PDB file of C-alpha atoms in Angstrom:
ATOM      1  CA  MET U  19      20.841 -19.188 -11.580  1.00  0.00           C
ATOM      2  CA  GLY U  20      19.352 -22.656 -12.321  1.00  0.00           C
ATOM      3  CA  HIS U  21      18.461 -23.277  -8.749  1.00  0.00           C
ATOM      4  CA  ILE U  22      16.624 -19.738  -8.623  1.00  0.00           C
ATOM      5  CA  ILE U  23      14.688 -20.798 -11.633  1.00  0.00           C
ATOM      6  CA  ALA U  24      13.675 -23.976 -10.080  1.00  0.00           C
ATOM      7  CA  ASP U  25      12.605 -22.255  -6.849  1.00  0.00           C
ATOM      8  CA  LEU U  26      10.483 -19.976  -8.934  1.00  0.00           C
ATOM      9  CA  LYS U  27       8.684 -22.632 -10.664  1.00  0.00           C
ATOM     10  CA  GLU U  28       8.131 -24.672  -7.452  1.00  0.00           C
ATOM     11  CA  THR U  29       6.804 -21.491  -5.776  1.00  0.00           C
ATOM     12  CA  PHE U  30       4.482 -20.857  -8.483  1.00  0.00           C
ATOM     13  CA  ARG U  31       3.174 -24.397  -8.733  1.00  0.00           C
ATOM     14  CA  ARG U  32       2.477 -24.499  -5.108  1.00  0.00           C
ATOM     15  CA  GLY U  33       0.643 -21.240  -5.326  1.00  0.00           C
ATOM     16  CA  ASN U  34      -1.877 -22.152  -8.009  1.00  0.00           C
ATOM     17  CA  ILE U  35      -4.454 -23.206  -5.458  1.00  0.00           C
ATOM     18  CA  PHE U  36      -3.981 -19.810  -3.552  1.00  0.00           C
ATOM     19  CA  ILE U  37      -4.226 -17.792  -6.684  1.00  0.00           C
ATOM     20  CA  GLN U  38      -7.482 -19.796  -7.490  1.00  0.00           C
ATOM     21  CA  LEU U  39      -9.089 -18.951  -4.229  1.00  0.00           C
ATOM     22  CA  ILE U  40      -8.625 -15.133  -4.810  1.00  0.00           C
ATOM     23  CA  TYR U  41     -10.037 -15.633  -8.301  1.00  0.00           C
ATOM     24  CA  ILE U  42     -13.005 -17.412  -6.999  1.00  0.00           C
ATOM     25  CA  ASN U  43     -13.971 -14.807  -4.213  1.00  0.00           C
ATOM     26  CA  VAL U  44     -13.292 -11.787  -6.738  1.00  0.00           C
ATOM     27  CA  GLY U  45     -15.361 -13.507  -9.538  1.00  0.00           C
ATOM     28  CA  ILE U  46     -18.331 -14.297  -7.293  1.00  0.00           C
ATOM     29  CA  PHE U  47     -18.266 -10.755  -6.011  1.00  0.00           C
ATOM     30  CA  VAL U  48     -18.168  -9.334  -9.542  1.00  0.00           C
ATOM     31  CA  ILE U  49     -21.065 -11.574 -10.915  1.00  0.00           C
ATOM     32  CA  GLY U  50     -23.178 -10.910  -7.871  1.00  0.00           C
ATOM     33  CA  THR U  51     -22.652  -7.031  -8.191  1.00  0.00           C
ATOM     34  CA  LEU U  52     -23.538  -7.256 -11.893  1.00  0.00           C
ATOM     35  CA  ILE U  53     -26.724  -9.242 -11.141  1.00  0.00           C
ATOM     36  CA  HIS U  54     -27.840  -6.865  -8.370  1.00  0.00           C
ATOM     37  CA  VAL U  55     -27.353  -3.791 -10.665  1.00  0.00           C
ATOM     38  CA  PHE U  56     -29.137  -5.454 -13.411  1.00  0.00           C
ATOM     39  CA  LEU U  57     -32.141  -6.300 -11.176  1.00  0.00           C
ATOM     40  CA  ARG U  58     -32.252  -2.770  -9.948  1.00  0.00           C
ATOM     41  CA  LEU U  59     -31.934  -1.244 -13.119  1.00  0.00           C
ATOM     42  CA  PHE U  60     -34.737  -3.268 -14.740  1.00  0.00           C
ATOM     43  CA  GLU U  61     -36.720  -3.352 -11.583  1.00  0.00           C
ATOM     44  CA  VAL U  62     -37.091  -7.043 -11.625  1.00  0.00           C
ATOM     45  CA  ASN U  63     -38.864  -8.685  -8.547  1.00  0.00           C
ATOM     46  CA  THR U  64     -37.019 -11.793  -7.653  1.00  0.00           C
ATOM     47  CA  PRO U  65     -36.027 -13.596  -4.440  1.00  0.00           C
ATOM     48  CA  ASP U  66     -33.203 -11.914  -2.465  1.00  0.00           C
ATOM     49  CA  ILE U  67     -30.229 -13.907  -4.116  1.00  0.00           C
ATOM     50  CA  PHE U  68     -27.643 -12.837  -1.822  1.00  0.00           C
ATOM     51  CA  ASN U  69     -29.349 -14.127   1.395  1.00  0.00           C
ATOM     52  CA  LEU U  70     -30.007 -17.317  -0.528  1.00  0.00           C
ATOM     53  CA  PHE U  71     -26.171 -17.976  -0.255  1.00  0.00           C
ATOM     54  CA  ALA U  72     -25.376 -16.159   3.084  1.00  0.00           C
ATOM     55  CA  LEU U  73     -25.538 -18.430   6.133  1.00  0.00           C
ATOM     56  CA  PRO U  74     -28.471 -17.711   8.332  1.00  0.00           C
ATOM     57  CA  ALA U  75     -28.001 -17.329  12.193  1.00  0.00           C
ATOM     58  CA  SER U  76     -30.918 -19.495  13.088  1.00  0.00           C
ATOM     59  CA  PHE U  77     -30.758 -23.356  12.800  1.00  0.00           C
ATOM     60  CA  ILE U  78     -34.172 -23.213  10.959  1.00  0.00           C
ATOM     61  CA  GLY U  79     -33.003 -21.181   8.373  1.00  0.00           C
ATOM     62  CA  PHE U  80     -29.812 -23.325   7.955  1.00  0.00           C
ATOM     63  CA  ILE U  81     -32.062 -26.403   7.490  1.00  0.00           C
ATOM     64  CA  HIS U  82     -33.627 -24.731   4.647  1.00  0.00           C
ATOM     65  CA  GLN U  83     -30.391 -23.688   2.953  1.00  0.00           C
ATOM     66  CA  PRO U  84     -27.501 -26.185   4.237  1.00  0.00           C
ATOM     67  CA  TRP U  85     -25.355 -25.135   1.242  1.00  0.00           C
ATOM     68  CA  SER U  86     -25.051 -21.786   2.710  1.00  0.00           C
ATOM     69  CA  LEU U  87     -22.311 -23.198   5.336  1.00  0.00           C
ATOM     70  CA  PHE U  88     -20.051 -23.580   2.178  1.00  0.00           C
ATOM     71  CA  THR U  89     -21.112 -20.758   0.024  1.00  0.00           C
ATOM     72  CA  TYR U  90     -21.127 -18.050   2.600  1.00  0.00           C
ATOM     73  CA  MET U  91     -17.331 -18.097   2.768  1.00  0.00           C
ATOM     74  CA  PHE U  92     -17.090 -16.958  -0.963  1.00  0.00           C
ATOM     75  CA  MET U  93     -19.426 -14.104  -0.497  1.00  0.00           C
ATOM     76  CA  HIS U  94     -18.842 -10.518   0.460  1.00  0.00           C
ATOM     77  CA  ALA U  95     -20.795  -7.504   1.520  1.00  0.00           C
ATOM     78  CA  GLY U  96     -18.982  -4.671  -0.266  1.00  0.00           C
ATOM     79  CA  ILE U  97     -15.977  -3.609  -1.872  1.00  0.00           C
ATOM     80  CA  LEU U  98     -13.904  -2.788   1.182  1.00  0.00           C
ATOM     81  CA  HIS U  99     -15.065  -6.191   2.775  1.00  0.00           C
ATOM     82  CA  ILE U 100     -13.705  -8.384   0.021  1.00  0.00           C
ATOM     83  CA  LEU U 101     -10.623  -5.906  -0.353  1.00  0.00           C
ATOM     84  CA  PHE U 102      -9.315  -6.461   2.997  1.00  0.00           C
ATOM     85  CA  ASN U 103     -10.247 -10.024   3.194  1.00  0.00           C
ATOM     86  CA  MET U 104      -8.249 -10.698  -0.034  1.00  0.00           C
ATOM     87  CA  LEU U 105      -5.155  -8.626   1.099  1.00  0.00           C
ATOM     88  CA  TRP U 106      -5.073 -10.822   4.247  1.00  0.00           C
ATOM     89  CA  LEU U 107      -5.327 -13.872   1.979  1.00  0.00           C
ATOM     90  CA  TYR U 108      -2.664 -12.637  -0.113  1.00  0.00           C
ATOM     91  CA  TRP U 109      -0.069 -11.881   2.695  1.00  0.00           C
ATOM     92  CA  PHE U 110      -0.693 -14.803   4.978  1.00  0.00           C
ATOM     93  CA  GLY U 111      -1.626 -17.107   2.237  1.00  0.00           C
ATOM     94  CA  SER U 112       1.714 -16.665   0.559  1.00  0.00           C
ATOM     95  CA  LEU U 113       3.375 -16.982   3.770  1.00  0.00           C
ATOM     96  CA  PHE U 114       1.344 -20.144   4.856  1.00  0.00           C
ATOM     97  CA  LEU U 115       2.777 -21.904   1.603  1.00  0.00           C
ATOM     98  CA  TYR U 116       6.424 -21.578   2.944  1.00  0.00           C
ATOM     99  CA  PHE U 117       5.444 -24.138   5.752  1.00  0.00           C
ATOM    100  CA  PHE U 118       2.625 -26.130   4.368  1.00  0.00           C
ATOM    101  CA  SER U 119       1.398 -27.344   0.871  1.00  0.00           C
ATOM    102  CA  ALA U 120      -1.189 -25.919  -1.426  1.00  0.00           C
ATOM    103  CA  LYS U 121      -3.688 -28.472  -0.676  1.00  0.00           C
ATOM    104  CA  HIS U 122      -3.383 -27.788   2.978  1.00  0.00           C
ATOM    105  CA  LEU U 123      -4.277 -24.121   1.974  1.00  0.00           C
ATOM    106  CA  ARG U 124      -7.309 -25.259   0.150  1.00  0.00           C
ATOM    107  CA  GLY U 125      -8.450 -27.504   2.782  1.00  0.00           C
ATOM    108  CA  LEU U 126      -7.948 -25.225   5.679  1.00  0.00           C
ATOM    109  CA  TYR U 127      -9.674 -22.404   3.965  1.00  0.00           C
ATOM    110  CA  ILE U 128     -12.749 -24.775   3.917  1.00  0.00           C
ATOM    111  CA  LEU U 129     -12.307 -26.057   7.347  1.00  0.00           C
ATOM    112  CA  GLY U 130     -11.894 -22.400   8.884  1.00  0.00           C
ATOM    113  CA  GLY U 131     -15.049 -21.406   7.093  1.00  0.00           C
ATOM    114  CA  ILE U 132     -17.114 -24.283   8.276  1.00  0.00           C
ATOM    115  CA  CYS U 133     -15.731 -23.800  11.780  1.00  0.00           C
ATOM    116  CA  GLY U 134     -16.460 -20.091  11.798  1.00  0.00           C
ATOM    117  CA  GLY U 135     -19.801 -20.762  10.502  1.00  0.00           C
ATOM    118  CA  LEU U 136     -20.975 -23.295  12.932  1.00  0.00           C
ATOM    119  CA  LEU U 137     -19.642 -21.293  16.081  1.00  0.00           C
ATOM    120  CA  TYR U 138     -21.640 -18.201  14.654  1.00  0.00           C
ATOM    121  CA  MET U 139     -24.736 -20.333  14.613  1.00  0.00           C
ATOM    122  CA  VAL U 140     -24.400 -21.858  17.866  1.00  0.00           C
ATOM    123  CA  ALA U 141     -23.538 -18.504  19.627  1.00  0.00           C
ATOM    124  CA  TYR U 142     -26.612 -16.895  18.004  1.00  0.00           C
ATOM    125  CA  ASN U 143     -28.796 -19.648  19.201  1.00  0.00           C
ATOM    126  CA  VAL U 144     -27.507 -20.523  22.538  1.00  0.00           C
ATOM    127  CA  PHE U 145     -26.566 -17.153  24.161  1.00  0.00           C
ATOM    128  CA  PRO U 146     -29.640 -14.971  25.246  1.00  0.00           C
ATOM    129  CA  LEU U 147     -27.301 -11.928  24.151  1.00  0.00           C
ATOM    130  CA  PHE U 148     -28.337 -12.539  20.709  1.00  0.00           C
ATOM    131  CA  SER U 149     -31.751 -13.931  21.019  1.00  0.00           C
ATOM    132  CA  SER U 150     -33.350 -10.743  19.461  1.00  0.00           C
ATOM    133  CA  GLN U 151     -30.928 -10.726  16.466  1.00  0.00           C
ATOM    134  CA  VAL U 152     -31.062 -14.495  15.476  1.00  0.00           C
ATOM    135  CA  THR U 153     -34.149 -14.072  13.081  1.00  0.00           C
ATOM    136  CA  GLY U 154     -32.952 -12.452  10.084  1.00  0.00           C
ATOM    137  CA  ALA U 155     -29.218 -12.354  10.735  1.00  0.00           C
ATOM    138  CA  THR U 156     -26.809 -13.744   8.102  1.00  0.00           C
ATOM    139  CA  LEU U 157     -23.025 -14.234   7.822  1.00  0.00           C
ATOM    140  CA  VAL U 158     -20.880 -13.534   4.533  1.00  0.00           C
ATOM    141  CA  GLY U 159     -17.291 -13.241   4.050  1.00  0.00           C
ATOM    142  CA  ALA U 160     -13.794 -15.223   3.900  1.00  0.00           C
ATOM    143  CA  SER U 161     -12.618 -13.747   7.229  1.00  0.00           C
ATOM    144  CA  ALA U 162     -12.951 -16.911   9.255  1.00  0.00           C
ATOM    145  CA  SER U 163     -10.917 -18.937   6.470  1.00  0.00           C
ATOM    146  CA  VAL U 164      -8.478 -16.330   6.436  1.00  0.00           C
ATOM    147  CA  LEU U 165      -8.094 -16.284  10.298  1.00  0.00           C
ATOM    148  CA  ALA U 166      -7.540 -20.180  10.102  1.00  0.00           C
ATOM    149  CA  ILE U 167      -4.682 -19.546   7.680  1.00  0.00           C
ATOM    150  CA  VAL U 168      -3.317 -16.826  10.080  1.00  0.00           C
ATOM    151  CA  ALA U 169      -3.545 -18.988  13.137  1.00  0.00           C
ATOM    152  CA  ALA U 170      -2.088 -22.044  11.567  1.00  0.00           C
ATOM    153  CA  THR U 171       0.839 -20.190  10.302  1.00  0.00           C
ATOM    154  CA  ALA U 172       1.276 -18.440  13.626  1.00  0.00           C
ATOM    155  CA  TYR U 173       1.464 -21.912  15.245  1.00  0.00           C
ATOM    156  CA  ARG U 174       3.736 -23.446  12.937  1.00  0.00           C
ATOM    157  CA  GLU U 175       6.474 -20.621  13.110  1.00  0.00           C
ATOM    158  CA  PRO U 176       5.437 -18.427  16.106  1.00  0.00           C
ATOM    159  CA  ASN U 177       8.788 -16.426  16.089  1.00  0.00           C
ATOM    160  CA  TYR U 178       8.945 -15.637  12.427  1.00  0.00           C
ATOM    161  CA  ARG U 179       9.107 -12.037  11.858  1.00  0.00           C
ATOM    162  CA  VAL U 180       7.028  -9.937   9.442  1.00  0.00           C
ATOM    163  CA  GLN U 181       7.448  -6.506   8.407  1.00  0.00           C
ATOM    164  CA  LEU U 182       4.349  -4.116   9.246  1.00  0.00           C
ATOM    165  CA  PHE U 183       4.037  -0.586   8.222  1.00  0.00           C
ATOM    166  CA  LEU U 184       4.774   1.901  11.076  1.00  0.00           C
ATOM    167  CA  PHE U 185       5.458  -1.116  13.496  1.00  0.00           C
ATOM    168  CA  GLY U 186       8.430  -2.817  11.867  1.00  0.00           C
ATOM    169  CA  ALA U 187       9.249  -6.373  12.432  1.00  0.00           C
ATOM    170  CA  VAL U 188       6.727  -8.387  14.473  1.00  0.00           C
ATOM    171  CA  ARG U 189       6.742 -11.930  15.481  1.00  0.00           C
ATOM    172  CA  LEU U 190       3.686 -13.843  14.127  1.00  0.00           C
ATOM    173  CA  LYS U 191       2.591 -15.096  17.540  1.00  0.00           C
ATOM    174  CA  TYR U 192       2.110 -11.593  18.774  1.00  0.00           C
ATOM    175  CA  LEU U 193       0.328 -10.460  15.479  1.00  0.00           C
ATOM    176  CA  ALA U 194      -2.171 -13.191  15.930  1.00  0.00           C
ATOM    177  CA  LEU U 195      -2.846 -12.731  19.558  1.00  0.00           C
ATOM    178  CA  VAL U 196      -3.625  -9.088  18.695  1.00  0.00           C
ATOM    179  CA  VAL U 197      -5.870  -9.941  15.824  1.00  0.00           C
ATOM    180  CA  ILE U 198      -7.655 -12.758  18.037  1.00  0.00           C
ATOM    181  CA  GLY U 199      -7.768 -10.510  20.970  1.00  0.00           C
ATOM    182  CA  ILE U 200      -9.505  -7.683  19.129  1.00  0.00           C
ATOM    183  CA  ASP U 201     -12.205 -10.270  17.928  1.00  0.00           C
ATOM    184  CA  VAL U 202     -12.701 -11.272  21.558  1.00  0.00           C
ATOM    185  CA  LEU U 203     -13.192  -8.000  22.707  1.00  0.00           C
ATOM    186  CA  SER U 204     -15.550  -7.081  19.777  1.00  0.00           C
ATOM    187  CA  ILE U 205     -18.071  -9.831  20.569  1.00  0.00           C
ATOM    188  CA  THR U 206     -20.520  -7.217  21.833  1.00  0.00           C
ATOM    189  CA  SER U 207     -20.177  -4.803  18.692  1.00  0.00           C
ATOM    190  CA  SER U 208     -22.569  -4.477  15.925  1.00  0.00           C
ATOM    191  CA  ASN U 209     -20.660  -6.980  13.977  1.00  0.00           C
ATOM    192  CA  ALA U 210     -20.547  -9.591  16.695  1.00  0.00           C
ATOM    193  CA  GLY U 211     -21.443 -12.462  14.530  1.00  0.00           C
ATOM    194  CA  GLY U 212     -18.485 -11.659  12.180  1.00  0.00           C
ATOM    195  CA  HIS U 213     -16.044 -11.593  15.260  1.00  0.00           C
ATOM    196  CA  ILE U 214     -17.360 -14.942  16.627  1.00  0.00           C
ATOM    197  CA  ALA U 215     -16.955 -16.504  13.127  1.00  0.00           C
ATOM    198  CA  HIS U 216     -13.320 -15.107  13.140  1.00  0.00           C
ATOM    199  CA  LEU U 217     -12.801 -16.918  16.484  1.00  0.00           C
ATOM    200  CA  GLY U 218     -13.992 -20.150  15.108  1.00  0.00           C
ATOM    201  CA  GLY U 219     -11.693 -19.905  12.148  1.00  0.00           C
ATOM    202  CA  ALA U 220      -8.796 -19.193  14.179  1.00  0.00           C
ATOM    203  CA  LEU U 221      -9.740 -22.225  16.512  1.00  0.00           C
ATOM    204  CA  ALA U 222      -9.896 -24.416  13.394  1.00  0.00           C
ATOM    205  CA  GLY U 223      -6.261 -23.208  12.185  1.00  0.00           C
ATOM    206  CA  LEU U 224      -4.911 -23.945  15.597  1.00  0.00           C
ATOM    207  CA  TRP U 225      -6.393 -27.392  15.738  1.00  0.00           C
ATOM    208  CA  PHE U 226      -5.292 -28.129  12.098  1.00  0.00           C
ATOM    209  CA  ALA U 227      -1.675 -27.287  12.781  1.00  0.00           C
ATOM    210  CA  ALA U 228      -1.536 -28.934  16.125  1.00  0.00           C
ATOM    211  CA  SER U 229      -2.839 -32.066  14.756  1.00  0.00           C
ATOM    212  CA  LEU U 230      -0.734 -31.927  11.818  1.00  0.00           C
ATOM    213  CA  SER U 231       2.473 -31.530  13.904  1.00  0.00           C
ATOM    214  CA  LYS U 232       1.251 -35.005  15.415  1.00  0.00           C
ATOM    215  CA  GLY U 233       0.951 -36.689  11.820  1.00  0.00           C
ATOM    216  CA  ILE U 234      -2.741 -36.201  11.624  1.00  0.00           C
ATOM    217  CA  ASP U 235      -4.038 -34.441   8.721  1.00  0.00           C
ATOM    218  CA  LEU U 236      -7.574 -33.073   9.758  1.00  0.00           C
ATOM    219  CA  ILE U 237      -8.513 -31.783   6.106  1.00  0.00           C
ATOM    220  CA  SER U 238      -7.604 -35.026   4.099  1.00  0.00           C
ATOM    221  CA  TRP U 239     -11.463 -35.664   3.874  1.00  0.00           C
ATOM    222  CA  ILE U 240     -12.012 -31.995   2.563  1.00  0.00           C
ATOM    223  CA  ASN U 241      -9.488 -32.596  -0.100  1.00  0.00           C
ATOM    224  CA  TRP U 242     -10.720 -35.981  -1.130  1.00  0.00           C
ATOM    225  CA  ILE U 243     -14.130 -34.434  -1.586  1.00  0.00           C
ATOM    226  CA  LEU U 244     -12.892 -31.552  -3.400  1.00  0.00           C
ATOM    227  CA  ASP U 245     -10.568 -33.724  -5.889  1.00  0.00           C
ATOM    228  CA  GLY U 246     -13.621 -35.882  -6.504  1.00  0.00           C
ATOM    229  CA  PHE U 247     -15.808 -32.891  -7.375  1.00  0.00           C
ATOM    230  CA  ILE U 248     -13.097 -31.238  -9.497  1.00  0.00           C
ATOM    231  CA  SER U 249     -12.431 -34.565 -11.410  1.00  0.00           C
ATOM    232  CA  LEU U 250     -15.904 -34.459 -12.699  1.00  0.00           C
ATOM    233  CA  PHE U 251     -15.097 -31.669 -14.915  1.00  0.00           C
ATOM    234  CA  GLN U 252     -11.890 -33.124 -16.301  1.00  0.00           C
ATOM    235  CA  LYS U 253     -11.916 -34.784 -19.826  1.00  0.00           C
ATOM    236  CA  LYS U 254      -9.960 -37.812 -18.702  1.00  0.00           C
ATOM    237  CA  THR U 255     -12.546 -38.850 -16.253  1.00  0.00           C
ATOM    238  CA  TRP U 256     -15.140 -39.150 -19.116  1.00  0.00           C
ATOM    239  CA  GLU U 257     -12.764 -40.679 -21.703  1.00  0.00           C
ATOM    240  CA  ARG U 258     -13.421 -44.241 -22.455  1.00  0.00           C
ATOM    241  CA  LYS U 259     -10.465 -46.408 -21.449  1.00  0.00           C
ATOM    242  CA  PRO U 260      -8.920 -48.539 -24.157  1.00  0.00           C
ATOM    243  CA  LYS U 261      -9.264 -52.253 -23.448  1.00  0.00           C
ATOM    244  CA  MET U 262      -6.230 -54.101 -21.983  1.00  0.00           C
ATOM    245  CA  LYS U 263      -4.070 -55.975 -24.595  1.00  0.00           C
ATOM    246  CA  VAL U 264      -2.141 -59.029 -23.258  1.00  0.00           C
ATOM    247  CA  HIS U 265       0.974 -60.022 -25.358  1.00  0.00           C
ATOM    248  CA  TYR U 266       2.779 -63.201 -25.045  1.00  0.00           C
ATOM    249  CA  GLY U 267       6.123 -64.767 -26.231  1.00  0.00           C
ATOM    250  CA  SER U 268       8.201 -62.568 -28.053  1.00  0.00           C
ATOM    251  CA  ASN U 269       6.968 -59.410 -26.340  1.00  0.00           C
ATOM    252  CA  ALA U 270       8.336 -60.671 -22.895  1.00  0.00           C
ATOM    253  CA  THR U 271      11.402 -58.266 -23.457  1.00  0.00           C
ATOM    254  CA  GLU U 272       9.062 -55.140 -24.084  1.00  0.00           C
ATOM    255  CA  ARG U 273       7.114 -55.914 -21.144  1.00  0.00           C
ATOM    256  CA  ARG U 274      10.259 -56.174 -18.861  1.00  0.00           C
ATOM    257  CA  LYS U 275      11.514 -52.923 -20.299  1.00  0.00           C
ATOM    258  CA  ASP U 276       8.219 -51.214 -19.451  1.00  0.00           C
ATOM    259  CA  TYR U 277       8.416 -52.681 -16.000  1.00  0.00           C
ATOM    260  CA  ASP U 278      11.844 -51.091 -15.560  1.00  0.00           C
ATOM    261  CA  TYR U 279      10.956 -47.954 -16.986  1.00  0.00           C
ATOM    262  CA  ASN U 280       7.750 -47.347 -14.655  1.00  0.00           C
ATOM    263  CA  ALA U 281       9.998 -48.697 -11.724  1.00  0.00           C
ATOM    264  CA  HIS U 282      12.456 -45.800 -12.533  1.00  0.00           C
ATOM    265  CA  LYS U 283       9.853 -43.171 -12.954  1.00  0.00           C
ATOM    266  CA  LYS U 284       8.212 -43.957  -9.681  1.00  0.00           C
ATOM    267  CA  ALA U 285      11.682 -43.938  -7.675  1.00  0.00           C
ATOM    268  CA  GLN U 286      12.365 -40.418  -9.479  1.00  0.00           C
ATOM    269  CA  SER U 287       8.959 -39.320  -8.443  1.00  0.00           C
ATOM    270  CA  ASP U 288       9.301 -40.567  -4.739  1.00  0.00           C
ATOM    271  CA  GLU U 289      13.030 -38.851  -4.600  1.00  0.00           C
ATOM    272  CA  VAL U 290      11.429 -35.537  -5.720  1.00  0.00           C
ATOM    273  CA  ASP U 291       8.831 -35.631  -3.124  1.00  0.00           C
ATOM    274  CA  ARG U 292      11.311 -36.302  -0.351  1.00  0.00           C
ATOM    275  CA  ILE U 293      13.441 -33.359  -1.270  1.00  0.00           C
ATOM    276  CA  LEU U 294      10.270 -31.026  -1.478  1.00  0.00           C
ATOM    277  CA  GLU U 295       9.481 -32.245   2.097  1.00  0.00           C
ATOM    278  CA  LYS U 296      12.800 -31.445   2.955  1.00  0.00           C
ATOM    279  CA  LEU U 297      12.785 -28.083   1.391  1.00  0.00           C
ATOM    280  CA  LYS U 298       9.422 -27.337   3.162  1.00  0.00           C
ATOM    281  CA  LYS U 299      10.602 -28.158   6.562  1.00  0.00           C
ATOM    282  CA  SER U 300      14.238 -26.962   6.571  1.00  0.00           C
ATOM    283  CA  GLY U 301      14.707 -24.574   3.646  1.00  0.00           C
ATOM    284  CA  TYR U 302      16.643 -24.524   0.469  1.00  0.00           C
ATOM    285  CA  ASP U 303      20.113 -24.123   2.137  1.00  0.00           C
ATOM    286  CA  SER U 304      19.731 -27.599   3.718  1.00  0.00           C
ATOM    287  CA  LEU U 305      19.521 -29.514   0.491  1.00  0.00           C
ATOM    288  CA  THR U 306      22.733 -31.110  -0.958  1.00  0.00           C
ATOM    289  CA  THR U 307      24.204 -30.177  -4.427  1.00  0.00           C
ATOM    290  CA  GLU U 308      22.971 -33.675  -5.627  1.00  0.00           C
ATOM    291  CA  GLU U 309      19.288 -32.783  -4.346  1.00  0.00           C
ATOM    292  CA  LYS U 310      19.421 -29.372  -5.834  1.00  0.00           C
ATOM    293  CA  LYS U 311      20.382 -30.894  -9.194  1.00  0.00           C
ATOM    294  CA  SER U 312      17.618 -33.494  -8.803  1.00  0.00           C
ATOM    295  CA  LEU U 313      14.955 -30.827  -8.168  1.00  0.00           C
ATOM    296  CA  PHE U 314      16.134 -28.573 -11.076  1.00  0.00           C
ATOM    297  CA  ASP U 315      16.014 -31.348 -13.374  1.00  0.00           C
ATOM    298  CA  ALA U 316      12.527 -32.354 -12.199  1.00  0.00           C
ATOM    299  CA  SER U 317      11.393 -28.761 -12.866  1.00  0.00           C
ATOM    300  CA  LYS U 318      12.390 -28.931 -16.499  1.00  0.00           C
ATOM    301  CA  ARG U 319      10.392 -32.255 -17.218  1.00  0.00           C
TER     302      ARG U 319
END
């Protein structure tokens, strides 16, 4: 029973970022909808707020609003749009966390969105097929980010089986191939831009997973920027640090005790990190009795 509780605590801790991404998307959609209803109700003439944060297809439009390469991946055009994207993010986000960390999920969401947006703009500005649509066309939605998560998970565990309604158990690699194949065949559809962005996100997911298997973390810079930005809103960042006091003579014993205590805590932390890495790669059954006990003790602290 104890190890089950420890597993649940660890799963919840790792899933915080994943839940936050859904909250952010839904929150932005609700706020945007309320603003739109308010402006329509009172017939207020204002600039198009939606397009201000949507990603323009033209390079010129992007130069005027470069922030849109980041903001577009948190915006949605309608209730069905956000519903299906959040369902995919829920299903594959939770599956992703079995094989990767929560920070990987957060960083890959951003990387997939960026790559999807860039491929969308390049395609619309380079290929003559879209020359008549490039002016005024915009992109919104988390689909590219979600496809990056799907592709990375399928690359990491291609033979993992998922249960699908009416289809039964399907290997991840086949599910990913079908989804990506539909996007390739839909490039000439009315939503060509969205499908192109999906492909960009899927390529980002494959790139990330393949690089990570070689020890290269492509999204470390994204998480570094996000951690720095989040720290600006944390109280401890702005708290005035007390001046360091140096004690001599009779306090030498106390200093030695502090050193031993900190060294012990560091060793415990390193051991927990090692066990979590083993758990992520090989599963709970691979842990020894001592490792399970250490993990459970750590979850209670």
